[in-house]
Tab-separated table of C-alpha atoms and ligand atoms in Angstrom:
chain	number	residue	atom	x	y	z
A	245	UNK	CA	-8.953	-82.402	-35.007
A	246	UNK	CA	-5.330	-81.695	-35.911
A	247	UNK	CA	-3.978	-78.864	-37.986
A	248	UNK	CA	-1.999	-80.110	-41.036
A	249	UNK	CA	1.385	-78.939	-39.728
A	250	UNK	CA	0.957	-81.016	-36.546
A	251	UNK	CA	0.383	-84.170	-38.610
A	252	UNK	CA	3.358	-83.347	-40.849
A	253	UNK	CA	5.532	-82.656	-37.769
A	254	UNK	CA	4.616	-85.990	-36.182
A	255	UNK	CA	5.636	-87.884	-39.326
A	256	UNK	CA	8.728	-85.717	-39.839
A	257	UNK	CA	9.878	-86.604	-36.304
A	258	UNK	CA	9.344	-90.322	-36.889
A	259	UNK	CA	6.202	-90.816	-34.823
A	260	UNK	CA	3.640	-93.281	-36.176
A	261	UNK	CA	0.470	-91.579	-37.352
A	262	UNK	CA	-2.886	-92.562	-35.914
A	263	UNK	CA	-5.770	-93.642	-38.113
A	264	UNK	CA	-7.486	-90.324	-37.329
A	265	UNK	CA	-4.445	-88.357	-38.519
A	266	UNK	CA	-4.212	-90.421	-41.695
A	267	UNK	CA	-7.923	-90.024	-42.410
A	268	UNK	CA	-7.556	-86.292	-41.913
A	269	UNK	CA	-4.618	-86.155	-44.345
A	270	UNK	CA	-6.600	-88.013	-47.005
A	271	UNK	CA	-9.636	-85.821	-46.388
A	272	UNK	CA	-7.320	-82.827	-46.821
A	273	UNK	CA	-6.131	-84.260	-50.138
A	274	UNK	CA	-9.662	-84.471	-51.484
A	275	UNK	CA	-11.082	-81.229	-50.051
A	276	UNK	CA	-7.967	-79.107	-50.508
A	277	UNK	CA	-7.665	-78.494	-46.745
A	278	UNK	CA	-4.055	-79.628	-47.181
A	279	UNK	CA	-2.367	-77.154	-49.540
A	280	UNK	CA	0.015	-78.403	-52.245
A	281	UNK	CA	2.953	-77.358	-50.030
A	282	UNK	CA	1.566	-79.338	-47.106
A	283	UNK	CA	0.897	-82.413	-49.239
A	284	UNK	CA	4.455	-82.177	-50.599
A	285	UNK	CA	5.901	-81.854	-47.095
A	286	UNK	CA	3.826	-84.791	-45.902
A	287	UNK	CA	4.959	-86.925	-48.849
A	288	UNK	CA	8.584	-86.054	-48.080
A	289	UNK	CA	8.117	-86.866	-44.368
A	290	UNK	CA	6.658	-90.281	-45.333
A	291	UNK	CA	9.477	-90.776	-47.851
A	292	UNK	CA	12.096	-90.093	-45.164
A	293	UNK	CA	10.507	-91.825	-42.173
A	294	UNK	CA	8.616	-94.668	-43.827
A	295	UNK	CA	5.418	-96.136	-42.417
A	296	UNK	CA	4.574	-99.179	-40.327
A	297	UNK	CA	2.232	-101.758	-41.826
A	298	UNK	CA	-0.848	-100.536	-39.946
A	299	UNK	CA	-0.184	-96.952	-41.077
A	300	UNK	CA	0.086	-98.158	-44.694
A	301	UNK	CA	-3.150	-100.142	-44.347
A	302	UNK	CA	-4.918	-97.071	-42.916
A	303	UNK	CA	-3.551	-94.841	-45.721
A	304	UNK	CA	-4.565	-97.356	-48.408
A	305	UNK	CA	-8.093	-97.769	-47.034
A	306	UNK	CA	-8.598	-94.019	-46.556
A	307	UNK	CA	-7.448	-93.378	-50.143
A	308	UNK	CA	-9.597	-96.226	-51.438
A	309	UNK	CA	-12.620	-94.772	-49.606
A	310	UNK	CA	-11.999	-91.297	-51.071
A	311	UNK	CA	-14.140	-92.333	-54.065
A	312	UNK	CA	-16.449	-95.045	-55.354
A	313	UNK	CA	-15.769	-98.575	-54.093
A	314	UNK	CA	-17.320	-101.247	-56.268
A	315	UNK	CA	-19.379	-103.898	-54.560
A	316	UNK	CA	-20.121	-107.129	-56.416
A	317	UNK	CA	-22.227	-108.743	-53.704
A	318	UNK	CA	-25.712	-109.722	-54.899
A	319	UNK	CA	-24.535	-108.952	-58.444
A	320	UNK	CA	-21.953	-111.598	-59.262
A	321	UNK	CA	-21.733	-115.036	-57.724
A	322	UNK	CA	-18.087	-115.995	-58.111
A	323	UNK	CA	-14.566	-115.001	-57.121
A	324	UNK	CA	-13.441	-111.481	-58.074
A	325	UNK	CA	-9.718	-111.394	-58.831
A	326	UNK	CA	-7.243	-109.116	-60.538
A	327	UNK	CA	-3.559	-108.743	-61.371
A	328	UNK	CA	-1.441	-105.630	-61.226
A	329	UNK	CA	1.993	-105.124	-62.749
A	330	UNK	CA	4.477	-102.459	-61.757
A	331	UNK	CA	5.076	-102.032	-65.483
A	332	UNK	CA	7.734	-102.470	-68.080
A	333	UNK	CA	8.419	-102.669	-71.808
A	334	UNK	CA	6.337	-105.048	-73.912
A	335	UNK	CA	4.258	-106.031	-70.877
A	336	UNK	CA	1.004	-107.067	-72.549
A	337	UNK	CA	0.287	-109.763	-69.951
A	338	UNK	CA	-3.015	-108.262	-68.707
A	339	UNK	CA	-4.542	-108.532	-72.183
A	340	UNK	CA	-4.002	-112.294	-72.202
A	341	UNK	CA	-4.438	-113.030	-68.544
A	342	UNK	CA	-7.840	-111.423	-67.994
A	343	UNK	CA	-9.647	-113.526	-70.653
A	344	UNK	CA	-7.792	-116.705	-69.637
A	345	UNK	CA	-8.736	-116.380	-65.980
A	346	UNK	CA	-12.304	-115.399	-66.881
A	347	UNK	CA	-12.519	-118.487	-69.105
A	348	UNK	CA	-11.602	-120.570	-66.040
A	349	UNK	CA	-14.548	-119.252	-64.020
A	350	UNK	CA	-13.263	-116.193	-62.125
A	351	UNK	CA	-14.376	-112.598	-62.666
A	352	UNK	CA	-11.689	-110.079	-63.569
A	353	UNK	CA	-12.659	-106.384	-63.358
A	354	UNK	CA	-9.433	-104.770	-64.490
A	355	UNK	CA	-8.600	-101.084	-64.276
A	356	UNK	CA	-5.555	-100.373	-66.374
A	357	UNK	CA	-3.174	-97.447	-66.625
A	358	UNK	CA	-1.728	-95.323	-69.396
A	359	UNK	CA	1.909	-95.536	-70.379
A	360	UNK	CA	4.259	-92.937	-68.979
A	361	UNK	CA	7.964	-92.593	-69.685
A	362	UNK	CA	9.574	-95.794	-70.874
A	363	UNK	CA	6.732	-98.078	-69.702
A	364	UNK	CA	3.747	-98.899	-71.853
A	365	UNK	CA	0.149	-98.814	-70.631
A	366	UNK	CA	-2.618	-101.339	-71.220
A	367	UNK	CA	-5.163	-98.509	-71.770
A	368	UNK	CA	-3.120	-97.119	-74.673
A	369	UNK	CA	-2.775	-100.563	-76.216
A	370	UNK	CA	-6.548	-101.112	-76.031
A	371	UNK	CA	-7.191	-97.696	-77.565
A	372	UNK	CA	-5.443	-98.859	-80.722
A	373	UNK	CA	-8.479	-101.098	-81.301
A	374	UNK	CA	-10.988	-99.122	-83.430
A	375	UNK	CA	-14.124	-98.291	-81.440
A	376	UNK	CA	-12.834	-99.641	-78.118
A	377	UNK	CA	-14.103	-97.411	-75.299
A	378	UNK	CA	-11.752	-97.488	-72.326
A	379	UNK	CA	-14.024	-95.073	-70.421
A	380	UNK	CA	-17.423	-96.796	-70.226
A	381	UNK	CA	-19.787	-95.950	-67.367
A	382	UNK	CA	-19.178	-97.980	-64.211
A	383	UNK	CA	-22.539	-99.692	-64.820
A	384	UNK	CA	-21.481	-100.761	-68.308
A	385	UNK	CA	-18.155	-101.967	-66.900
A	386	UNK	CA	-19.889	-104.014	-64.194
A	387	UNK	CA	-22.421	-105.480	-66.606
A	388	UNK	CA	-19.653	-106.519	-69.006
A	389	UNK	CA	-17.743	-108.253	-66.214
A	390	UNK	CA	-20.942	-110.042	-65.213
A	391	UNK	CA	-21.804	-111.058	-68.785
A	392	UNK	CA	-18.458	-112.295	-70.077
A	393	UNK	CA	-16.234	-112.557	-66.994
A	394	UNK	CA	-13.905	-109.629	-67.619
A	395	UNK	CA	-13.580	-106.068	-68.799
A	396	UNK	CA	-10.417	-103.998	-69.010
A	397	UNK	CA	-10.953	-100.248	-68.816
A	398	UNK	CA	-8.950	-97.162	-67.911
A	399	UNK	CA	-8.553	-95.547	-64.515
A	400	UNK	CA	-11.584	-93.359	-63.775
A	401	UNK	CA	-11.895	-90.188	-61.705
A	402	UNK	CA	-14.383	-91.980	-59.431
A	403	UNK	CA	-11.899	-94.533	-58.117
A	404	UNK	CA	-9.489	-93.354	-55.398
A	405	UNK	CA	-9.459	-89.650	-56.380
A	406	UNK	CA	-7.113	-88.907	-53.454
A	407	UNK	CA	-4.373	-90.766	-55.317
A	408	UNK	CA	-4.635	-88.524	-58.346
A	409	UNK	CA	-3.741	-85.381	-56.360
A	410	UNK	CA	-1.149	-87.099	-54.185
A	411	UNK	CA	0.546	-88.689	-57.213
A	412	UNK	CA	0.714	-85.410	-59.142
A	413	UNK	CA	2.396	-83.732	-56.146
A	414	UNK	CA	4.774	-86.698	-55.579
A	415	UNK	CA	5.732	-86.415	-59.217
A	416	UNK	CA	7.160	-82.898	-58.696
A	417	UNK	CA	8.566	-83.313	-55.169
A	418	UNK	CA	10.975	-86.239	-55.696
A	419	UNK	CA	8.793	-88.539	-53.595
A	420	UNK	CA	7.584	-91.016	-56.211
A	421	UNK	CA	10.058	-93.690	-55.076
A	422	UNK	CA	8.632	-94.146	-51.550
A	423	UNK	CA	7.547	-97.743	-50.922
A	424	UNK	CA	4.685	-96.797	-48.520
A	425	UNK	CA	3.386	-94.235	-51.030
A	426	UNK	CA	3.706	-96.579	-54.025
A	427	UNK	CA	1.918	-99.280	-52.012
A	428	UNK	CA	-1.005	-97.034	-51.046
A	429	UNK	CA	-1.208	-95.565	-54.554
A	430	UNK	CA	-1.403	-98.921	-56.325
A	431	UNK	CA	-3.608	-100.653	-53.779
A	432	UNK	CA	-6.102	-97.833	-53.189
A	433	UNK	CA	-7.017	-97.956	-56.893
A	434	UNK	CA	-6.975	-101.745	-57.163
A	435	UNK	CA	-8.931	-102.417	-53.969
A	436	UNK	CA	-11.562	-99.839	-54.983
A	437	UNK	CA	-12.695	-102.376	-57.587
A	438	UNK	CA	-14.005	-104.630	-54.812
A	439	UNK	CA	-11.587	-107.553	-55.206
A	440	UNK	CA	-11.575	-110.800	-53.238
A	441	UNK	CA	-7.988	-111.468	-54.263
A	442	UNK	CA	-5.091	-109.894	-56.106
A	443	UNK	CA	-1.850	-111.087	-57.655
A	444	UNK	CA	0.975	-108.596	-58.061
A	445	UNK	CA	3.570	-108.835	-60.804
A	446	UNK	CA	6.531	-106.862	-59.467
A	447	UNK	CA	8.983	-106.345	-62.297
A	448	UNK	CA	12.688	-106.216	-61.645
A	449	UNK	CA	15.457	-105.151	-63.988
A	450	UNK	CA	16.755	-102.417	-66.264
A	451	UNK	CA	13.304	-101.773	-67.760
A	452	UNK	CA	11.402	-101.790	-64.453
A	453	UNK	CA	10.543	-99.285	-61.728
A	454	UNK	CA	12.607	-101.480	-59.357
A	455	UNK	CA	16.086	-102.126	-60.727
A	456	UNK	CA	17.440	-104.105	-57.754
A	457	UNK	CA	16.120	-107.390	-56.436
A	458	UNK	CA	16.171	-106.064	-52.856
A	459	UNK	CA	13.938	-103.122	-53.818
A	460	UNK	CA	11.586	-105.390	-55.787
A	461	UNK	CA	11.309	-107.754	-52.806
A	462	UNK	CA	10.680	-104.852	-50.418
A	463	UNK	CA	7.884	-103.492	-52.642
A	464	UNK	CA	6.335	-106.933	-53.143
A	465	UNK	CA	6.463	-107.610	-49.374
A	466	UNK	CA	4.909	-104.220	-48.610
A	467	UNK	CA	2.066	-104.674	-51.115
A	468	UNK	CA	1.337	-108.256	-50.044
A	469	UNK	CA	1.277	-107.335	-46.328
A	470	UNK	CA	-0.838	-104.216	-46.780
A	471	UNK	CA	-3.376	-105.819	-49.137
A	472	UNK	CA	-3.774	-108.832	-46.841
A	473	UNK	CA	-4.038	-106.399	-43.898
A	474	UNK	CA	-6.854	-104.673	-45.803
A	475	UNK	CA	-8.649	-108.020	-46.184
A	476	UNK	CA	-7.755	-108.910	-49.784
A	477	UNK	CA	-5.990	-112.236	-50.313
A	478	UNK	CA	-2.801	-111.199	-52.137
A	479	UNK	CA	0.422	-112.765	-53.371
A	480	UNK	CA	3.185	-111.497	-55.642
A	481	UNK	CA	5.582	-112.776	-58.261
A	482	UNK	CA	8.844	-111.007	-58.969
A	483	UNK	CA	9.441	-111.316	-62.719
A	484	UNK	CA	12.166	-110.250	-65.089
A	485	UNK	CA	12.292	-106.957	-66.972
A	486	UNK	CA	15.913	-107.090	-68.154
A	487	UNK	CA	14.613	-107.525	-71.683
A	488	UNK	CA	11.428	-106.710	-73.581
A	489	UNK	CA	8.657	-109.151	-72.641
A	490	UNK	CA	7.522	-111.012	-75.758
A	491	UNK	CA	8.324	-110.062	-79.325
A	492	UNK	CA	6.754	-106.597	-79.555
A	493	UNK	CA	6.824	-103.168	-77.884
A	494	UNK	CA	4.331	-100.481	-78.850
A	495	UNK	CA	0.543	-100.385	-78.967
A	496	UNK	CA	-1.175	-101.920	-82.029
A	497	UNK	CA	1.797	-104.272	-82.441
A	498	UNK	CA	1.204	-105.572	-78.900
A	499	UNK	CA	-2.482	-106.137	-79.683
A	500	UNK	CA	-1.419	-108.251	-82.676
A	501	UNK	CA	0.908	-110.265	-80.422
A	502	UNK	CA	-1.987	-110.708	-77.977
A	503	UNK	CA	-4.339	-112.063	-80.633
A	504	UNK	CA	-1.627	-114.356	-82.004
A	505	UNK	CA	-0.965	-115.580	-78.460
A	506	UNK	CA	-4.623	-116.238	-77.632
A	507	UNK	CA	-5.315	-117.981	-80.943
A	508	UNK	CA	-2.148	-120.072	-80.701
A	509	UNK	CA	-0.411	-118.610	-83.757
A	510	UNK	CA	2.633	-117.564	-81.715
A	511	UNK	CA	3.387	-117.840	-77.985
A	512	UNK	CA	6.775	-116.399	-77.104
A	513	UNK	CA	8.094	-118.732	-74.369
A	514	UNK	CA	9.125	-116.152	-71.719
A	515	UNK	CA	5.831	-114.295	-72.108
A	516	UNK	CA	3.944	-117.581	-71.899
A	517	UNK	CA	5.776	-118.505	-68.695
A	518	UNK	CA	4.775	-115.209	-67.028
A	519	UNK	CA	1.145	-115.485	-68.189
A	520	UNK	CA	0.797	-119.083	-67.007
A	521	UNK	CA	2.454	-118.388	-63.631
A	522	UNK	CA	0.188	-115.420	-62.926
A	523	UNK	CA	-2.921	-117.245	-64.163
A	524	UNK	CA	-2.157	-120.161	-61.848
A	525	UNK	CA	-1.721	-117.784	-58.885
A	526	UNK	CA	-5.023	-116.062	-59.666
A	527	UNK	CA	-6.913	-119.357	-59.989
A	528	UNK	CA	-5.426	-120.644	-56.737
A	529	UNK	CA	-6.268	-117.404	-54.918
A	530	UNK	CA	-9.834	-117.734	-56.276
A	531	UNK	CA	-10.104	-121.317	-54.955
A	532	UNK	CA	-10.854	-122.557	-58.459
A	533	UNK	CA	-7.897	-124.953	-58.250
A	534	UNK	CA	-6.141	-126.712	-55.376
A	535	UNK	CA	-2.560	-126.028	-56.439
A	536	UNK	CA	-0.473	-124.112	-58.968
A	537	UNK	CA	0.057	-127.113	-61.244
A	538	UNK	CA	-3.693	-127.529	-61.626
A	539	UNK	CA	-3.971	-123.794	-62.211
A	540	UNK	CA	-1.447	-123.927	-65.042
A	541	UNK	CA	-3.221	-126.884	-66.629
A	542	UNK	CA	-6.609	-125.161	-66.458
A	543	UNK	CA	-5.205	-121.946	-67.924
A	544	UNK	CA	-3.554	-123.891	-70.758
A	545	UNK	CA	-6.870	-125.623	-71.446
A	546	UNK	CA	-8.657	-122.247	-71.690
A	547	UNK	CA	-6.109	-121.242	-74.321
A	548	UNK	CA	-6.208	-124.529	-76.218
A	549	UNK	CA	-10.001	-124.796	-76.423
A	550	UNK	CA	-10.287	-121.216	-77.725
A	551	UNK	CA	-12.420	-119.980	-74.815
A	552	UNK	CA	-9.925	-117.295	-73.742
A	553	UNK	CA	-9.660	-115.953	-77.310
A	554	UNK	CA	-13.459	-115.915	-77.583
A	555	UNK	CA	-13.781	-113.907	-74.345
A	556	UNK	CA	-11.173	-111.406	-75.585
A	557	UNK	CA	-13.211	-110.889	-78.764
A	558	UNK	CA	-16.464	-110.579	-76.797
A	559	UNK	CA	-14.875	-108.001	-74.489
A	560	UNK	CA	-13.835	-105.919	-77.500
A	561	UNK	CA	-17.365	-106.088	-78.884
A	562	UNK	CA	-19.027	-105.231	-75.541
A	563	UNK	CA	-16.743	-102.203	-75.186
A	564	UNK	CA	-17.430	-100.789	-78.634
A	565	UNK	CA	-15.131	-102.670	-81.036
A	566	UNK	CA	-16.037	-105.017	-83.867
A	567	UNK	CA	-17.730	-108.376	-83.334
A	568	UNK	CA	-15.119	-110.311	-85.303
A	569	UNK	CA	-11.827	-108.814	-84.171
A	570	UNK	CA	-10.013	-112.161	-84.117
A	571	UNK	CA	-10.484	-112.488	-87.864
A	572	UNK	CA	-10.303	-108.830	-88.902
A	573	UNK	CA	-7.632	-107.474	-86.554
A	574	UNK	CA	-4.925	-107.164	-89.203
A	575	UNK	CA	-7.177	-104.998	-91.387
A	576	UNK	CA	-8.583	-103.062	-88.424
A	577	UNK	CA	-5.411	-102.037	-86.631
A	578	UNK	CA	-3.522	-98.998	-87.777
A	579	UNK	CA	-0.169	-99.689	-89.441
A	580	UNK	CA	2.932	-97.542	-89.712
A	581	UNK	CA	4.102	-95.957	-92.978
A	582	UNK	CA	7.626	-97.272	-92.704
A	583	UNK	CA	8.690	-100.765	-91.591
A	584	UNK	CA	12.421	-101.568	-91.545
A	585	UNK	CA	14.564	-104.464	-90.426
A	586	UNK	CA	17.073	-104.021	-87.637
A	587	UNK	CA	20.053	-106.259	-88.386
A	588	UNK	CA	22.794	-107.602	-86.164
A	589	UNK	CA	26.003	-105.679	-86.780
A	590	UNK	CA	28.161	-108.653	-85.748
A	591	UNK	CA	27.911	-112.371	-85.074
A	592	UNK	CA	27.521	-113.743	-81.546
A	593	UNK	CA	24.916	-114.011	-78.800
A	594	UNK	CA	22.465	-111.354	-77.702
A	595	UNK	CA	23.666	-110.948	-74.117
A	596	UNK	CA	22.189	-107.646	-72.931
A	597	UNK	CA	19.292	-105.322	-73.637
A	598	UNK	CA	18.985	-101.822	-72.210
A	599	UNK	CA	15.252	-102.313	-71.848
A	600	UNK	CA	14.506	-98.800	-70.601
A	601	UNK	CA	16.252	-97.353	-73.682
A	602	UNK	CA	14.105	-99.521	-75.953
A	603	UNK	CA	11.028	-98.189	-74.150
A	604	UNK	CA	12.308	-94.646	-74.674
A	605	UNK	CA	12.856	-95.429	-78.356
A	606	UNK	CA	9.131	-96.313	-78.565
A	607	UNK	CA	8.358	-92.946	-76.929
A	608	UNK	CA	10.625	-91.171	-79.464
A	609	UNK	CA	8.726	-92.899	-82.292
A	610	UNK	CA	5.538	-91.364	-80.842
A	611	UNK	CA	4.226	-94.572	-79.247
A	612	UNK	CA	4.464	-93.315	-75.662
A	613	UNK	CA	4.412	-90.086	-73.727
A	614	UNK	CA	6.644	-88.063	-71.445
A	615	UNK	CA	3.760	-86.167	-69.883
A	616	UNK	CA	0.132	-87.073	-69.322
A	617	UNK	CA	-1.193	-84.768	-72.081
A	618	UNK	CA	0.743	-86.197	-75.043
A	619	UNK	CA	-1.085	-88.053	-77.813
A	620	UNK	CA	0.075	-91.550	-78.695
A	621	UNK	CA	0.674	-92.876	-82.226
A	622	UNK	CA	-0.716	-96.395	-81.939
A	623	UNK	CA	0.915	-97.693	-85.114
A	624	UNK	CA	4.592	-97.404	-84.170
A	625	UNK	CA	6.929	-99.644	-82.196
A	626	UNK	CA	9.116	-102.702	-82.517
A	627	UNK	CA	8.233	-106.261	-83.591
A	628	UNK	CA	10.131	-109.511	-84.191
A	629	UNK	CA	12.318	-108.809	-81.164
A	630	UNK	CA	14.778	-111.624	-80.540
A	631	UNK	CA	15.315	-112.525	-76.883
A	632	UNK	CA	18.566	-112.510	-74.949
A	633	UNK	CA	20.577	-115.670	-75.413
A	634	UNK	CA	19.773	-115.930	-79.158
A	635	UNK	CA	22.725	-116.748	-81.382
A	636	UNK	CA	22.853	-114.540	-84.474
A	637	UNK	CA	25.130	-114.013	-87.414
A	638	UNK	CA	25.953	-110.538	-88.726
A	639	UNK	CA	23.072	-109.308	-90.877
A	640	UNK	CA	20.367	-111.391	-89.176
A	641	UNK	CA	17.163	-109.539	-88.351
A	642	UNK	CA	17.058	-108.988	-84.566
A	643	UNK	CA	13.914	-106.800	-84.621
A	644	UNK	CA	11.811	-104.605	-86.923
A	645	UNK	CA	10.904	-100.978	-86.426
A	646	UNK	CA	7.504	-99.511	-87.355
A	647	UNK	CA	7.726	-95.734	-87.773
A	648	UNK	CA	5.894	-92.746	-89.165
A	649	UNK	CA	8.828	-91.495	-91.247
A	650	UNK	CA	12.083	-92.791	-92.697
A	651	UNK	CA	14.042	-90.491	-90.335
A	652	UNK	CA	12.158	-91.764	-87.288
A	653	UNK	CA	12.863	-95.327	-88.369
A	654	UNK	CA	16.596	-94.667	-88.815
A	655	UNK	CA	16.840	-92.974	-85.419
A	656	UNK	CA	14.991	-95.864	-83.784
A	657	UNK	CA	17.299	-98.392	-85.475
A	658	UNK	CA	20.350	-96.573	-84.080
A	659	UNK	CA	18.749	-96.446	-80.616
A	660	UNK	CA	17.829	-100.139	-80.748
A	661	UNK	CA	21.287	-101.235	-81.879
A	662	UNK	CA	22.972	-99.281	-79.115
A	663	UNK	CA	20.558	-100.792	-76.571
A	664	UNK	CA	21.457	-104.370	-77.516
A	665	UNK	CA	24.818	-106.082	-76.890
A	666	UNK	CA	26.018	-108.928	-79.082
A	667	UNK	CA	28.989	-110.825	-77.604
A	668	UNK	CA	31.131	-113.703	-78.761
A	669	UNK	CA	30.326	-115.782	-75.700
A	670	UNK	CA	27.005	-116.561	-74.079
A	671	UNK	CA	26.417	-115.443	-70.501
A	672	UNK	CA	23.788	-116.606	-68.031
A	673	UNK	CA	20.404	-115.037	-68.766
A	674	UNK	CA	18.231	-113.886	-65.849
A	675	UNK	CA	15.353	-116.205	-64.876
A	676	UNK	CA	11.853	-115.272	-66.044
A	677	UNK	CA	10.439	-115.641	-62.528
A	678	UNK	CA	12.649	-114.830	-59.535
A	679	UNK	CA	10.459	-115.435	-56.556
A	680	UNK	CA	6.954	-115.811	-55.191
A	681	UNK	CA	5.977	-113.757	-52.152
A	682	UNK	CA	2.880	-114.638	-50.180
B	255	URA	N1	1.987	-96.870	-60.018
B	255	URA	C1	1.051	-96.243	-59.295
B	255	URA	O1	-0.125	-96.354	-59.566
B	255	URA	N2	1.456	-95.487	-58.276
B	255	URA	C2	2.751	-95.331	-57.931
B	255	URA	O2	3.025	-94.649	-56.974
B	255	URA	C3	3.714	-95.999	-58.693
B	255	URA	C4	3.294	-96.774	-59.737
C-alpha cells in the first residue's frame, strides 16, 4: 500500500508506475482517497513524464474496471465492433456507420458523447429526434443491439466512472492534451462496452483536437497499441478535419443529412469516402470480409438495398422515436425561425475553411455548448456547405444559416464568411484519408 504522494513522486521523477500503483490511483479516483489536488498533481506528472505502453494498458484497464463492463457472451453470437472519432465539425459518421455495419452482420453497441466547444456530439444530434431516449437502461440498450444489430446511446455513469472525475480535473489543470491520458480516457469508456474490435477515426486539421499530423499519428499509435495490448483488435484511420465534413453542421440538420445519406437522396463525396473506409475497416476487423475492397462493396450494398436505412429507422423506434422516421423526419425535426443564404463575396475557388471557427459559430447560434450544463438548440446550424476546391462566382450560395433570430443569423453569416477564403487560384486540397495505422 502506497500513500498518494509516493505514487505522484515516482511519476514526477520519471519512474514507471507498477500495476499496483496504477490500480491504487484509479481506486483513489473513485473512492476519493486521492484528493482533487493529488489527482491534479498526478495528471500533471503523467503529462510531463508520459507513460510506457504497459502503464497505459494498466491505466486503461483499471479505469475500465472502475464501473460496469458489458459482457455479450451467451447473449449475442456475432462480432461486437465499434468506431470512435476524436471529433470535429459536421462529423455525423457514427449515425451512418453503425446501421451500415449492423446491416452487414456485425453488432455495434455505440456509446456516444455530447458536443463540447467547437466539436459536435452524436448524443446531441440524436436528441433532436422527438422521443429518442439517449439514456435507456443498460438492459434496454443490450436488447436493442441484440434485436436490430446496433444502438447508439449517451455515455452513462455506470461505464468507466473513474474517467469522469479524472477528466473534470484535467479540464481545469491544463492536462487535457496528454496522449497517455487521452488514450486511457477514450479507451476505458469504449472497452467497457465489451468490444471484440474497434476502429479509431483520428481527425487531423484546423477543426480537430490534433492540428498536426505528427500529433495525430502519435495519438493513433498510442490508442492502437494500448487497445491491442488490452486484447481488443484495433486499427485507426487518420482523416481530414480541415473543412466541415459533409454539407451540414448542427444537430437536426445533421440528422437530415444522415437520412438523406442512408436513403440515397444525397451522399456528399468526402463524407461517403470516410464512411466507406471506416465501414470496411470494421467489417475486416470483424472477420466478415477478407479484405478492405470486399468490405467497401458489402457496405455499399447495405446502403443500396435499403437495409442500413431500415436499421436506422428501427433503432429510432426501439429507443423511443417514431416508427416511420424515414418518411416523417422533415415534419418531425425542429426547424429554425430564420434561414438565410450565405453568398460568396467574390469569385474564385474556396481554398480554406477555419473549421474550428465554423464550429464556434454553431455554438454562438445556440447549437453547441461551452460548458457541460448548457442547453442546446437543436434547430440551428449550417446547411448547403460547399467544400474546399469549389469554384464559385460572386453571389453564389456557399452555405445557409439556420438561426433563432435575424441578429443571430447575421452574426453567423459574418463569422462564416470570415472563416472561408475564396482565392483566384486553386490550391491543393488535403486528402480525405491520410493514413491507416494498425
Ligand atoms: N475524449 C475523451 O473522451 N477523453 C479525452 O481525454 C479526450 C477526448
